PDB file of C-alpha atoms in Angstrom:
ATOM      1  CA  UNK N 113     122.717 121.170  17.550  1.00 68.00           C
ATOM      2  CA  UNK N 114     124.411 118.037  16.141  1.00 77.00           C
ATOM      3  CA  UNK N 115     123.099 116.655  12.890  1.00 85.00           C
ATOM      4  CA  UNK N 116     121.462 113.240  12.504  1.00 87.00           C
ATOM      5  CA  UNK N 117     124.661 111.883  11.006  1.00 89.00           C
ATOM      6  CA  UNK N 118     126.711 113.125  13.980  1.00 90.00           C
ATOM      7  CA  UNK N 119     124.286 111.532  16.438  1.00 90.00           C
ATOM      8  CA  UNK N 120     124.324 108.267  14.506  1.00 92.00           C
ATOM      9  CA  UNK N 121     128.131 108.201  14.494  1.00 93.00           C
ATOM     10  CA  UNK N 122     128.237 108.948  18.213  1.00 93.00           C
ATOM     11  CA  UNK N 123     125.760 106.151  18.990  1.00 94.00           C
ATOM     12  CA  UNK N 124     127.902 103.718  16.994  1.00 95.00           C
ATOM     13  CA  UNK N 125     131.027 104.907  18.846  1.00 95.00           C
ATOM     14  CA  UNK N 126     129.443 104.452  22.275  1.00 95.00           C
ATOM     15  CA  UNK N 127     128.198 100.991  21.285  1.00 95.00           C
ATOM     16  CA  UNK N 128     131.732 100.009  20.285  1.00 96.00           C
ATOM     17  CA  UNK N 129     133.031 101.294  23.635  1.00 94.00           C
ATOM     18  CA  UNK N 130     130.315  99.342  25.437  1.00 95.00           C
ATOM     19  CA  UNK N 131     131.439  96.135  23.734  1.00 95.00           C
ATOM     20  CA  UNK N 132     135.019  96.765  24.887  1.00 95.00           C
ATOM     21  CA  UNK N 133     134.062  97.483  28.513  1.00 94.00           C
ATOM     22  CA  UNK N 134     131.799  94.422  28.603  1.00 94.00           C
ATOM     23  CA  UNK N 135     134.609  92.220  27.293  1.00 95.00           C
ATOM     24  CA  UNK N 136     137.053  93.690  29.843  1.00 94.00           C
ATOM     25  CA  UNK N 137     134.559  92.999  32.622  1.00 93.00           C
ATOM     26  CA  UNK N 138     134.312  89.343  31.579  1.00 94.00           C
ATOM     27  CA  UNK N 139     138.102  89.007  31.394  1.00 93.00           C
ATOM     28  CA  UNK N 140     138.499  90.604  34.852  1.00 93.00           C
ATOM     29  CA  UNK N 141     135.844  88.267  36.263  1.00 92.00           C
ATOM     30  CA  UNK N 142     137.713  85.240  34.902  1.00 91.00           C
ATOM     31  CA  UNK N 143     141.036  86.430  36.326  1.00 91.00           C
ATOM     32  CA  UNK N 144     139.469  87.455  39.643  1.00 92.00           C
ATOM     33  CA  UNK N 145     138.635  83.893  40.643  1.00 89.00           C
ATOM     34  CA  UNK N 146     142.214  82.666  40.243  1.00 90.00           C
ATOM     35  CA  UNK N 147     143.648  85.782  41.894  1.00 92.00           C
ATOM     36  CA  UNK N 148     141.250  85.522  44.838  1.00 91.00           C
ATOM     37  CA  UNK N 149     142.097  81.857  45.378  1.00 91.00           C
ATOM     38  CA  UNK N 150     145.831  82.663  45.321  1.00 90.00           C
ATOM     39  CA  UNK N 151     145.427  85.539  47.796  1.00 90.00           C
ATOM     40  CA  UNK N 152     143.295  83.486  50.188  1.00 89.00           C
ATOM     41  CA  UNK N 153     145.733  80.577  49.990  1.00 89.00           C
ATOM     42  CA  UNK N 154     148.655  82.836  50.932  1.00 88.00           C
ATOM     43  CA  UNK N 155     146.992  84.249  54.049  1.00 86.00           C
ATOM     44  CA  UNK N 156     147.234  81.158  56.337  1.00 88.00           C
ATOM     45  CA  UNK N 157     150.892  80.631  55.446  1.00 86.00           C
ATOM     46  CA  UNK N 158     151.688  84.285  56.109  1.00 84.00           C
ATOM     47  CA  UNK N 159     149.803  84.292  59.417  1.00 83.00           C
ATOM     48  CA  UNK N 160     151.343  81.010  60.572  1.00 83.00           C
ATOM     49  CA  UNK N 161     154.816  82.207  59.718  1.00 81.00           C
ATOM     50  CA  UNK N 162     154.202  85.366  61.738  1.00 79.00           C
ATOM     51  CA  UNK N 163     153.096  83.205  64.680  1.00 79.00           C
ATOM     52  CA  UNK N 164     156.262  81.080  64.482  1.00 78.00           C
ATOM     53  CA  UNK N 165     158.329  84.254  64.265  1.00 78.00           C
ATOM     54  CA  UNK N 166     156.561  85.609  67.347  1.00 76.00           C
ATOM     55  CA  UNK N 167     157.252  82.469  69.394  1.00 75.00           C
ATOM     56  CA  UNK N 168     160.953  82.455  68.552  1.00 76.00           C
ATOM     57  CA  UNK N 169     161.233  86.230  69.063  1.00 71.00           C
ATOM     58  CA  UNK N 170     159.700  85.801  72.515  1.00 71.00           C
ATOM     59  CA  UNK N 171     162.419  83.330  73.391  1.00 66.00           C
ATOM     60  CA  UNK N 172     165.155  85.711  72.239  1.00 66.00           C
ATOM     61  CA  UNK N 173     163.631  88.819  73.810  1.00 61.00           C
ATOM     62  CA  UNK N 174     165.910  91.859  73.687  1.00 58.00           C
ATOM     63  CA  UNK N 175     169.075  89.819  73.537  1.00 60.00           C
ATOM     64  CA  UNK N 176     172.050  91.572  71.951  1.00 64.00           C
ATOM     65  CA  UNK N 177     172.465  88.611  69.606  1.00 66.00           C
ATOM     66  CA  UNK N 178     169.048  89.205  68.045  1.00 71.00           C
ATOM     67  CA  UNK N 179     169.164  90.091  64.305  1.00 78.00           C
ATOM     68  CA  UNK N 180     169.198  93.794  63.424  1.00 80.00           C
ATOM     69  CA  UNK N 181     166.221  93.236  61.135  1.00 81.00           C
ATOM     70  CA  UNK N 182     164.212  92.557  64.305  1.00 79.00           C
ATOM     71  CA  UNK N 183     165.760  95.034  66.713  1.00 79.00           C
ATOM     72  CA  UNK N 184     166.298  97.809  64.151  1.00 81.00           C
ATOM     73  CA  UNK N 185     169.042 100.394  64.128  1.00 84.00           C
ATOM     74  CA  UNK N 186     167.841 102.125  67.273  1.00 84.00           C
ATOM     75  CA  UNK N 187     166.930 105.219  65.247  1.00 88.00           C
ATOM     76  CA  UNK N 188     163.743 106.461  63.625  1.00 89.00           C
ATOM     77  CA  UNK N 189     165.068 109.065  61.220  1.00 93.00           C
ATOM     78  CA  UNK N 190     165.121 107.540  57.706  1.00 95.00           C
ATOM     79  CA  UNK N 191     161.981 105.794  56.444  1.00 96.00           C
ATOM     80  CA  UNK N 192     161.661 103.608  53.347  1.00 96.00           C
ATOM     81  CA  UNK N 193     158.161 103.283  51.894  1.00 96.00           C
ATOM     82  CA  UNK N 194     157.529 100.326  49.564  1.00 96.00           C
ATOM     83  CA  UNK N 195     154.367 101.261  47.644  1.00 96.00           C
ATOM     84  CA  UNK N 196     152.760  98.375  45.734  1.00 95.00           C
ATOM     85  CA  UNK N 197     150.177  99.274  43.083  1.00 95.00           C
ATOM     86  CA  UNK N 198     148.960  97.876  39.771  1.00 93.00           C
ATOM     87  CA  UNK N 199     150.795  98.158  36.476  1.00 91.00           C
ATOM     88  CA  UNK N 200     147.662  99.145  34.556  1.00 89.00           C
ATOM     89  CA  UNK N 201     144.692 101.412  35.091  1.00 88.00           C
ATOM     90  CA  UNK N 202     140.961 101.168  34.310  1.00 88.00           C
ATOM     91  CA  UNK N 203     140.300  99.841  37.816  1.00 90.00           C
ATOM     92  CA  UNK N 204     138.523 102.766  39.461  1.00 87.00           C
ATOM     93  CA  UNK N 205     140.154 104.258  42.531  1.00 90.00           C
ATOM     94  CA  UNK N 206     142.195 101.160  43.396  1.00 93.00           C
ATOM     95  CA  UNK N 207     145.627 102.676  42.684  1.00 94.00           C
ATOM     96  CA  UNK N 208     144.780 106.170  43.908  1.00 94.00           C
ATOM     97  CA  UNK N 209     143.653 104.862  47.314  1.00 95.00           C
ATOM     98  CA  UNK N 210     146.984 103.118  47.941  1.00 95.00           C
ATOM     99  CA  UNK N 211     148.913 106.146  46.690  1.00 95.00           C
ATOM    100  CA  UNK N 212     146.814 108.447  48.894  1.00 95.00           C
ATOM    101  CA  UNK N 213     147.648 106.410  52.002  1.00 96.00           C
ATOM    102  CA  UNK N 214     151.363 106.484  51.112  1.00 96.00           C
ATOM    103  CA  UNK N 215     151.197 110.204  50.293  1.00 96.00           C
ATOM    104  CA  UNK N 216     149.542 111.073  53.609  1.00 96.00           C
ATOM    105  CA  UNK N 217     152.118 108.992  55.483  1.00 96.00           C
ATOM    106  CA  UNK N 218     154.942 110.702  53.596  1.00 96.00           C
ATOM    107  CA  UNK N 219     153.623 114.170  54.388  1.00 96.00           C
ATOM    108  CA  UNK N 220     153.282 113.276  58.051  1.00 96.00           C
ATOM    109  CA  UNK N 221     156.867 112.012  58.203  1.00 95.00           C
ATOM    110  CA  UNK N 222     158.257 115.040  56.375  1.00 95.00           C
ATOM    111  CA  UNK N 223     156.326 117.382  58.669  1.00 95.00           C
ATOM    112  CA  UNK N 224     157.966 115.716  61.688  1.00 95.00           C
ATOM    113  CA  UNK N 225     161.438 116.200  60.211  1.00 94.00           C
ATOM    114  CA  UNK N 226     162.035 112.635  59.014  1.00 94.00           C
ATOM    115  CA  UNK N 227     163.848 111.602  55.842  1.00 95.00           C
ATOM    116  CA  UNK N 228     161.692 109.631  53.418  1.00 96.00           C
ATOM    117  CA  UNK N 229     162.700 107.309  50.574  1.00 96.00           C
ATOM    118  CA  UNK N 230     160.159 105.646  48.287  1.00 96.00           C
ATOM    119  CA  UNK N 231     160.366 102.399  46.325  1.00 96.00           C
ATOM    120  CA  UNK N 232     157.522 102.014  43.826  1.00 96.00           C
ATOM    121  CA  UNK N 233     156.317  98.561  42.801  1.00 95.00           C
ATOM    122  CA  UNK N 234     153.953  99.143  39.891  1.00 92.00           C
ATOM    123  CA  UNK N 235     153.676 101.824  37.222  1.00 93.00           C
ATOM    124  CA  UNK N 236     150.510 103.533  38.438  1.00 94.00           C
ATOM    125  CA  UNK N 237     151.816 104.262  41.932  1.00 93.00           C
ATOM    126  CA  UNK N 238     155.001 105.643  40.402  1.00 94.00           C
ATOM    127  CA  UNK N 239     153.020 107.921  38.073  1.00 94.00           C
ATOM    128  CA  UNK N 240     150.924 109.284  40.956  1.00 94.00           C
ATOM    129  CA  UNK N 241     153.688 109.780  43.529  1.00 95.00           C
ATOM    130  CA  UNK N 242     156.267 111.313  41.185  1.00 94.00           C
ATOM    131  CA  UNK N 243     154.040 114.372  40.698  1.00 93.00           C
ATOM    132  CA  UNK N 244     154.768 115.466  44.259  1.00 93.00           C
ATOM    133  CA  UNK N 245     157.645 113.296  45.512  1.00 95.00           C
ATOM    134  CA  UNK N 246     159.789 112.680  42.424  1.00 94.00           C
ATOM    135  CA  UNK N 247     162.971 113.531  44.337  1.00 94.00           C
ATOM    136  CA  UNK N 248     162.158 110.939  47.048  1.00 95.00           C
ATOM    137  CA  UNK N 249     161.754 107.954  44.702  1.00 95.00           C
ATOM    138  CA  UNK N 250     164.948 105.885  44.795  1.00 95.00           C
ATOM    139  CA  UNK N 251     163.819 102.776  42.890  1.00 94.00           C
ATOM    140  CA  UNK N 252     161.009 101.413  40.747  1.00 94.00           C
ATOM    141  CA  UNK N 253     160.148  97.751  40.215  1.00 93.00           C
ATOM    142  CA  UNK N 254     158.469  96.995  36.878  1.00 90.00           C
ATOM    143  CA  UNK N 255     156.276  93.876  36.769  1.00 90.00           C
ATOM    144  CA  UNK N 256     154.480  94.553  33.475  1.00 88.00           C
ATOM    145  CA  UNK N 257     156.115  91.582  31.771  1.00 87.00           C
ATOM    146  CA  UNK N 258     155.145  89.204  34.590  1.00 87.00           C
ATOM    147  CA  UNK N 259     151.993  87.319  33.619  1.00 86.00           C
ATOM    148  CA  UNK N 260     151.592  85.565  36.966  1.00 89.00           C
ATOM    149  CA  UNK N 261     153.113  86.822  40.207  1.00 91.00           C
ATOM    150  CA  UNK N 262     155.409  84.275  41.836  1.00 91.00           C
ATOM    151  CA  UNK N 263     157.390  84.151  45.054  1.00 92.00           C
ATOM    152  CA  UNK N 264     160.582  84.839  43.096  1.00 92.00           C
ATOM    153  CA  UNK N 265     159.249  88.294  42.179  1.00 93.00           C
ATOM    154  CA  UNK N 266     158.560  89.098  45.826  1.00 93.00           C
ATOM    155  CA  UNK N 267     161.881  87.638  46.918  1.00 93.00           C
ATOM    156  CA  UNK N 268     163.751  89.976  44.552  1.00 94.00           C
ATOM    157  CA  UNK N 269     162.003  92.959  46.119  1.00 95.00           C
ATOM    158  CA  UNK N 270     162.686  91.612  49.606  1.00 93.00           C
ATOM    159  CA  UNK N 271     166.381  91.209  48.824  1.00 93.00           C
ATOM    160  CA  UNK N 272     166.516  94.802  47.602  1.00 94.00           C
ATOM    161  CA  UNK N 273     164.958  96.020  50.853  1.00 94.00           C
ATOM    162  CA  UNK N 274     167.337  93.940  52.984  1.00 93.00           C
ATOM    163  CA  UNK N 275     170.312  95.093  50.905  1.00 93.00           C
ATOM    164  CA  UNK N 276     169.394  98.743  51.475  1.00 94.00           C
ATOM    165  CA  UNK N 277     169.013  98.087  55.205  1.00 93.00           C
ATOM    166  CA  UNK N 278     172.408  96.415  55.449  1.00 91.00           C
ATOM    167  CA  UNK N 279     173.953  99.429  53.715  1.00 92.00           C
ATOM    168  CA  UNK N 280     172.370 101.722  56.316  1.00 91.00           C
ATOM    169  CA  UNK N 281     170.063 103.413  53.798  1.00 93.00           C
ATOM    170  CA  UNK N 282     167.041 103.476  56.143  1.00 93.00           C
ATOM    171  CA  UNK N 283     165.904 102.772  59.704  1.00 93.00           C
ATOM    172  CA  UNK N 284     162.237 101.833  59.228  1.00 94.00           C
ATOM    173  CA  UNK N 285     160.549 100.183  56.243  1.00 94.00           C
ATOM    174  CA  UNK N 286     156.774 100.233  55.668  1.00 95.00           C
ATOM    175  CA  UNK N 287     154.893  98.276  53.004  1.00 95.00           C
ATOM    176  CA  UNK N 288     151.770  99.753  51.369  1.00 97.00           C
ATOM    177  CA  UNK N 289     149.238  97.616  49.515  1.00 96.00           C
ATOM    178  CA  UNK N 290     145.501  96.963  49.287  1.00 94.00           C
ATOM    179  CA  UNK N 291     143.972  94.061  51.172  1.00 92.00           C
ATOM    180  CA  UNK N 292     141.280  92.261  49.206  1.00 92.00           C
ATOM    181  CA  UNK N 293     137.939  91.916  50.995  1.00 89.00           C
ATOM    182  CA  UNK N 294     135.412  91.586  48.171  1.00 87.00           C
ATOM    183  CA  UNK N 295     134.777  92.734  44.620  1.00 85.00           C
ATOM    184  CA  UNK N 296     133.631  96.130  45.863  1.00 85.00           C
ATOM    185  CA  UNK N 297     135.863  96.448  48.932  1.00 86.00           C
ATOM    186  CA  UNK N 298     139.656  96.760  48.934  1.00 91.00           C
ATOM    187  CA  UNK N 299     141.273  98.237  52.033  1.00 93.00           C
ATOM    188  CA  UNK N 300     144.556 100.209  51.684  1.00 95.00           C
ATOM    189  CA  UNK N 301     146.952  98.816  54.287  1.00 94.00           C
ATOM    190  CA  UNK N 302     150.315  99.830  55.754  1.00 94.00           C
ATOM    191  CA  UNK N 303     152.522  97.072  57.222  1.00 91.00           C
ATOM    192  CA  UNK N 304     155.875  97.646  58.928  1.00 90.00           C
ATOM    193  CA  UNK N 305     158.518  95.284  57.584  1.00 90.00           C
ATOM    194  CA  UNK N 306     161.682  96.563  59.290  1.00 88.00           C
ATOM    195  CA  UNK N 307     162.141  96.382  62.231  1.00 86.00           C
ATOM    196  CA  UNK N 308     160.117  93.173  62.049  1.00 77.00           C
ATOM    197  CA  UNK N 309     156.988  93.773  64.116  1.00 65.00           C
ATOM    198  CA  UNK N 310     156.091  90.249  65.162  1.00 53.00           C
ATOM    199  CA  UNK N 311     152.627  89.761  66.701  1.00 55.00           C
ATOM    200  CA  UNK N 312     152.169  88.463  70.200  1.00 50.00           C
ATOM    201  CA  UNK N 313     152.878  84.787  70.627  1.00 47.00           C
ATOM    202  CA  UNK N 314     149.875  82.494  70.496  1.00 46.00           C
ATOM    203  CA  UNK N 315     148.728  81.526  73.970  1.00 45.00           C
ATOM    204  CA  UNK N 316     148.480  77.855  74.912  1.00 47.00           C
ATOM    205  CA  UNK N 317     144.832  77.152  75.828  1.00 45.00           C
ATOM    206  CA  UNK N 318     145.528  73.608  77.075  1.00 46.00           C
ATOM    207  CA  UNK N 319     147.305  74.822  80.189  1.00 47.00           C
ATOM    208  CA  UNK N 320     150.422  72.841  79.340  1.00 46.00           C
ATOM    209  CA  UNK N 321     153.795  74.494  79.242  1.00 49.00           C
ATOM    210  CA  UNK N 322     156.664  73.464  77.028  1.00 54.00           C
ATOM    211  CA  UNK N 323     160.284  74.455  76.788  1.00 59.00           C
ATOM    212  CA  UNK N 324     161.785  74.450  73.328  1.00 60.00           C
ATOM    213  CA  UNK N 325     165.444  74.024  72.452  1.00 65.00           C
ATOM    214  CA  UNK N 326     166.430  75.745  69.230  1.00 63.00           C
ATOM    215  CA  UNK N 327     169.239  74.390  67.129  1.00 68.00           C
ATOM    216  CA  UNK N 328     171.656  75.906  66.307  1.00 71.00           C
ATOM    217  CA  UNK N 329     170.089  78.719  68.402  1.00 70.00           C
ATOM    218  CA  UNK N 330     167.075  81.050  68.340  1.00 69.00           C
ATOM    219  CA  UNK N 331     169.066  84.035  67.050  1.00 72.00           C
ATOM    220  CA  UNK N 332     170.448  82.051  64.108  1.00 75.00           C
ATOM    221  CA  UNK N 333     166.962  80.815  63.245  1.00 76.00           C
ATOM    222  CA  UNK N 334     165.611  84.360  63.369  1.00 78.00           C
ATOM    223  CA  UNK N 335     168.476  85.507  61.148  1.00 79.00           C
ATOM    224  CA  UNK N 336     167.198  83.174  58.433  1.00 81.00           C
ATOM    225  CA  UNK N 337     163.480  83.420  59.210  1.00 85.00           C
ATOM    226  CA  UNK N 338     163.060  87.219  59.261  1.00 87.00           C
ATOM    227  CA  UNK N 339     164.398  87.826  55.701  1.00 88.00           C
ATOM    228  CA  UNK N 340     162.164  85.003  54.473  1.00 90.00           C
ATOM    229  CA  UNK N 341     159.219  86.524  56.337  1.00 89.00           C
ATOM    230  CA  UNK N 342     159.831  89.887  54.631  1.00 91.00           C
ATOM    231  CA  UNK N 343     159.633  88.217  51.224  1.00 92.00           C
ATOM    232  CA  UNK N 344     156.510  86.293  52.295  1.00 92.00           C
ATOM    233  CA  UNK N 345     154.747  89.477  53.424  1.00 92.00           C
ATOM    234  CA  UNK N 346     155.651  91.202  50.138  1.00 94.00           C
ATOM    235  CA  UNK N 347     154.418  88.154  48.213  1.00 94.00           C
ATOM    236  CA  UNK N 348     151.127  88.250  50.067  1.00 93.00           C
ATOM    237  CA  UNK N 349     150.813  91.983  49.372  1.00 94.00           C
ATOM    238  CA  UNK N 350     151.363  91.420  45.646  1.00 94.00           C
ATOM    239  CA  UNK N 351     148.741  88.661  45.557  1.00 94.00           C
ATOM    240  CA  UNK N 352     146.270  90.805  47.490  1.00 94.00           C
ATOM    241  CA  UNK N 353     146.913  93.606  45.008  1.00 94.00           C
ATOM    242  CA  UNK N 354     146.248  91.379  42.000  1.00 94.00           C
ATOM    243  CA  UNK N 355     142.940  90.194  43.465  1.00 94.00           C
ATOM    244  CA  UNK N 356     141.976  93.742  44.439  1.00 94.00           C
ATOM    245  CA  UNK N 357     142.894  95.074  41.005  1.00 94.00           C
ATOM    246  CA  UNK N 358     140.752  92.482  39.226  1.00 94.00           C
ATOM    247  CA  UNK N 359     137.841  93.098  41.588  1.00 93.00           C
ATOM    248  CA  UNK N 360     138.078  96.865  41.139  1.00 93.00           C
ATOM    249  CA  UNK N 361     138.436  96.498  37.354  1.00 93.00           C
ATOM    250  CA  UNK N 362     135.410  94.226  37.190  1.00 93.00           C
ATOM    251  CA  UNK N 363     133.340  96.732  39.157  1.00 92.00           C
ATOM    252  CA  UNK N 364     134.620  99.699  37.126  1.00 93.00           C
ATOM    253  CA  UNK N 365     133.952  98.021  33.779  1.00 94.00           C
ATOM    254  CA  UNK N 366     130.467  97.010  34.927  1.00 94.00           C
ATOM    255  CA  UNK N 367     129.719 100.642  35.792  1.00 94.00           C
ATOM    256  CA  UNK N 368     131.204 101.778  32.477  1.00 94.00           C
ATOM    257  CA  UNK N 369     129.048  99.294  30.551  1.00 95.00           C
ATOM    258  CA  UNK N 370     125.944 100.441  32.404  1.00 95.00           C
ATOM    259  CA  UNK N 371     126.759 104.113  31.820  1.00 95.00           C
ATOM    260  CA  UNK N 372     127.360 103.446  28.126  1.00 95.00           C
ATOM    261  CA  UNK N 373     123.933 101.821  27.909  1.00 95.00           C
ATOM    262  CA  UNK N 374     122.302 104.854  29.514  1.00 95.00           C
ATOM    263  CA  UNK N 375     124.169 107.168  27.142  1.00 95.00           C
ATOM    264  CA  UNK N 376     123.062 105.099  24.139  1.00 95.00           C
ATOM    265  CA  UNK N 377     119.431 105.365  25.282  1.00 95.00           C
ATOM    266  CA  UNK N 378     119.677 109.142  25.651  1.00 95.00           C
ATOM    267  CA  UNK N 379     121.398 109.587  22.295  1.00 94.00           C
ATOM    268  CA  UNK N 380     118.866 107.298  20.592  1.00 94.00           C
ATOM    269  CA  UNK N 381     115.985 109.271  22.102  1.00 94.00           C
ATOM    270  CA  UNK N 382     117.577 112.537  20.968  1.00 92.00           C
ATOM    271  CA  UNK N 383     118.172 111.071  17.516  1.00 92.00           C
ATOM    272  CA  UNK N 384     114.535 109.918  17.189  1.00 93.00           C
ATOM    273  CA  UNK N 385     113.180 113.273  18.354  1.00 92.00           C
ATOM    274  CA  UNK N 386     115.366 115.206  15.948  1.00 90.00           C
ATOM    275  CA  UNK N 387     114.494 112.845  13.100  1.00 90.00           C
ATOM    276  CA  UNK N 388     110.787 113.146  13.885  1.00 91.00           C
ATOM    277  CA  UNK N 389     111.086 116.943  13.952  1.00 89.00           C
ATOM    278  CA  UNK N 390     112.825 116.911  10.602  1.00 87.00           C
ATOM    279  CA  UNK N 391     110.138 114.664   9.074  1.00 89.00           C
ATOM    280  CA  UNK N 392     107.386 116.888  10.496  1.00 90.00           C
ATOM    281  CA  UNK N 393     109.081 119.966   9.078  1.00 87.00           C
ATOM    282  CA  UNK N 394     109.298 118.384   5.624  1.00 86.00           C
ATOM    283  CA  UNK N 395     105.612 117.367   5.741  1.00 87.00           C
ATOM    284  CA  UNK N 396     104.611 120.906   6.719  1.00 87.00           C
ATOM    285  CA  UNK N 397     106.623 122.302   3.817  1.00 85.00           C
ATOM    286  CA  UNK N 398     104.955 119.852   1.389  1.00 87.00           C
ATOM    287  CA  UNK N 399     101.457 120.630   2.681  1.00 87.00           C
ATOM    288  CA  UNK N 400     102.106 124.366   2.636  1.00 85.00           C
ATOM    289  CA  UNK N 401     103.367 124.140  -0.964  1.00 82.00           C
ATOM    290  CA  UNK N 402     100.309 122.129  -2.020  1.00 81.00           C
ATOM    291  CA  UNK N 403      97.932 124.637  -0.433  1.00 80.00           C
ATOM    292  CA  UNK N 404      99.742 127.513  -2.144  1.00 77.00           C
ATOM    293  CA  UNK N 405      99.005 125.929  -5.536  1.00 68.00           C
TER     294      UNK N 405
END
């Protein structure tokens, strides 16, 4: 049984931890608002760009002049997985959920005889995946020194992906990230980047039909638009991850603060009971000594 001094020291230690978790919760809450606004602002641009890409791709169809980033290599053998996670922990199961989705996808591909290559964006995803797939990791992007994610960071990753594709390093590229829904809900998502899977073109509800002339031509426009779209989708994924990380960290620190409070109550109750028992024992010894005299 721990002594009164041990219990007192433990209560003080848990109180200090509670102060830290409460402060981290407040910091995460302050950062969450900015991160959520950035993620929500990026969604319309990303969706609109996908719609424009779909309209132009519909005009090109399966033309031989279409960019290889849209048509692909014609094979499905080598897969590149770009796994985006956070650089730091203390955010519950946020990182592990993304890594689990990527891990399950990797196992499925390997079981079907495919070749898998992994690019990790974020330290935590790298730490989780290297335990089982260390030999498959070909690159790691470190963003710990970046205080605020910008498009330039995503563009660097996009250029790396395009460079690997042009060298014939892979046939299919899939992006893994967590889509932010709310403070308590982040959904792990897989998005195919290469070949560019453009959504269906938006239908015209007015009944009017229009013929567009592209200058210089639709294929040339796609050749410039698809690489930009890859960087935009990566940028959106990074922003969604930042918002999801802050939401998960806020929730995790709130739970930690609440658990610390419950632990302090239990330790204080144990301390008071033990102290009362010790006082009672001393009183009994005094009374017994007085009666013996």
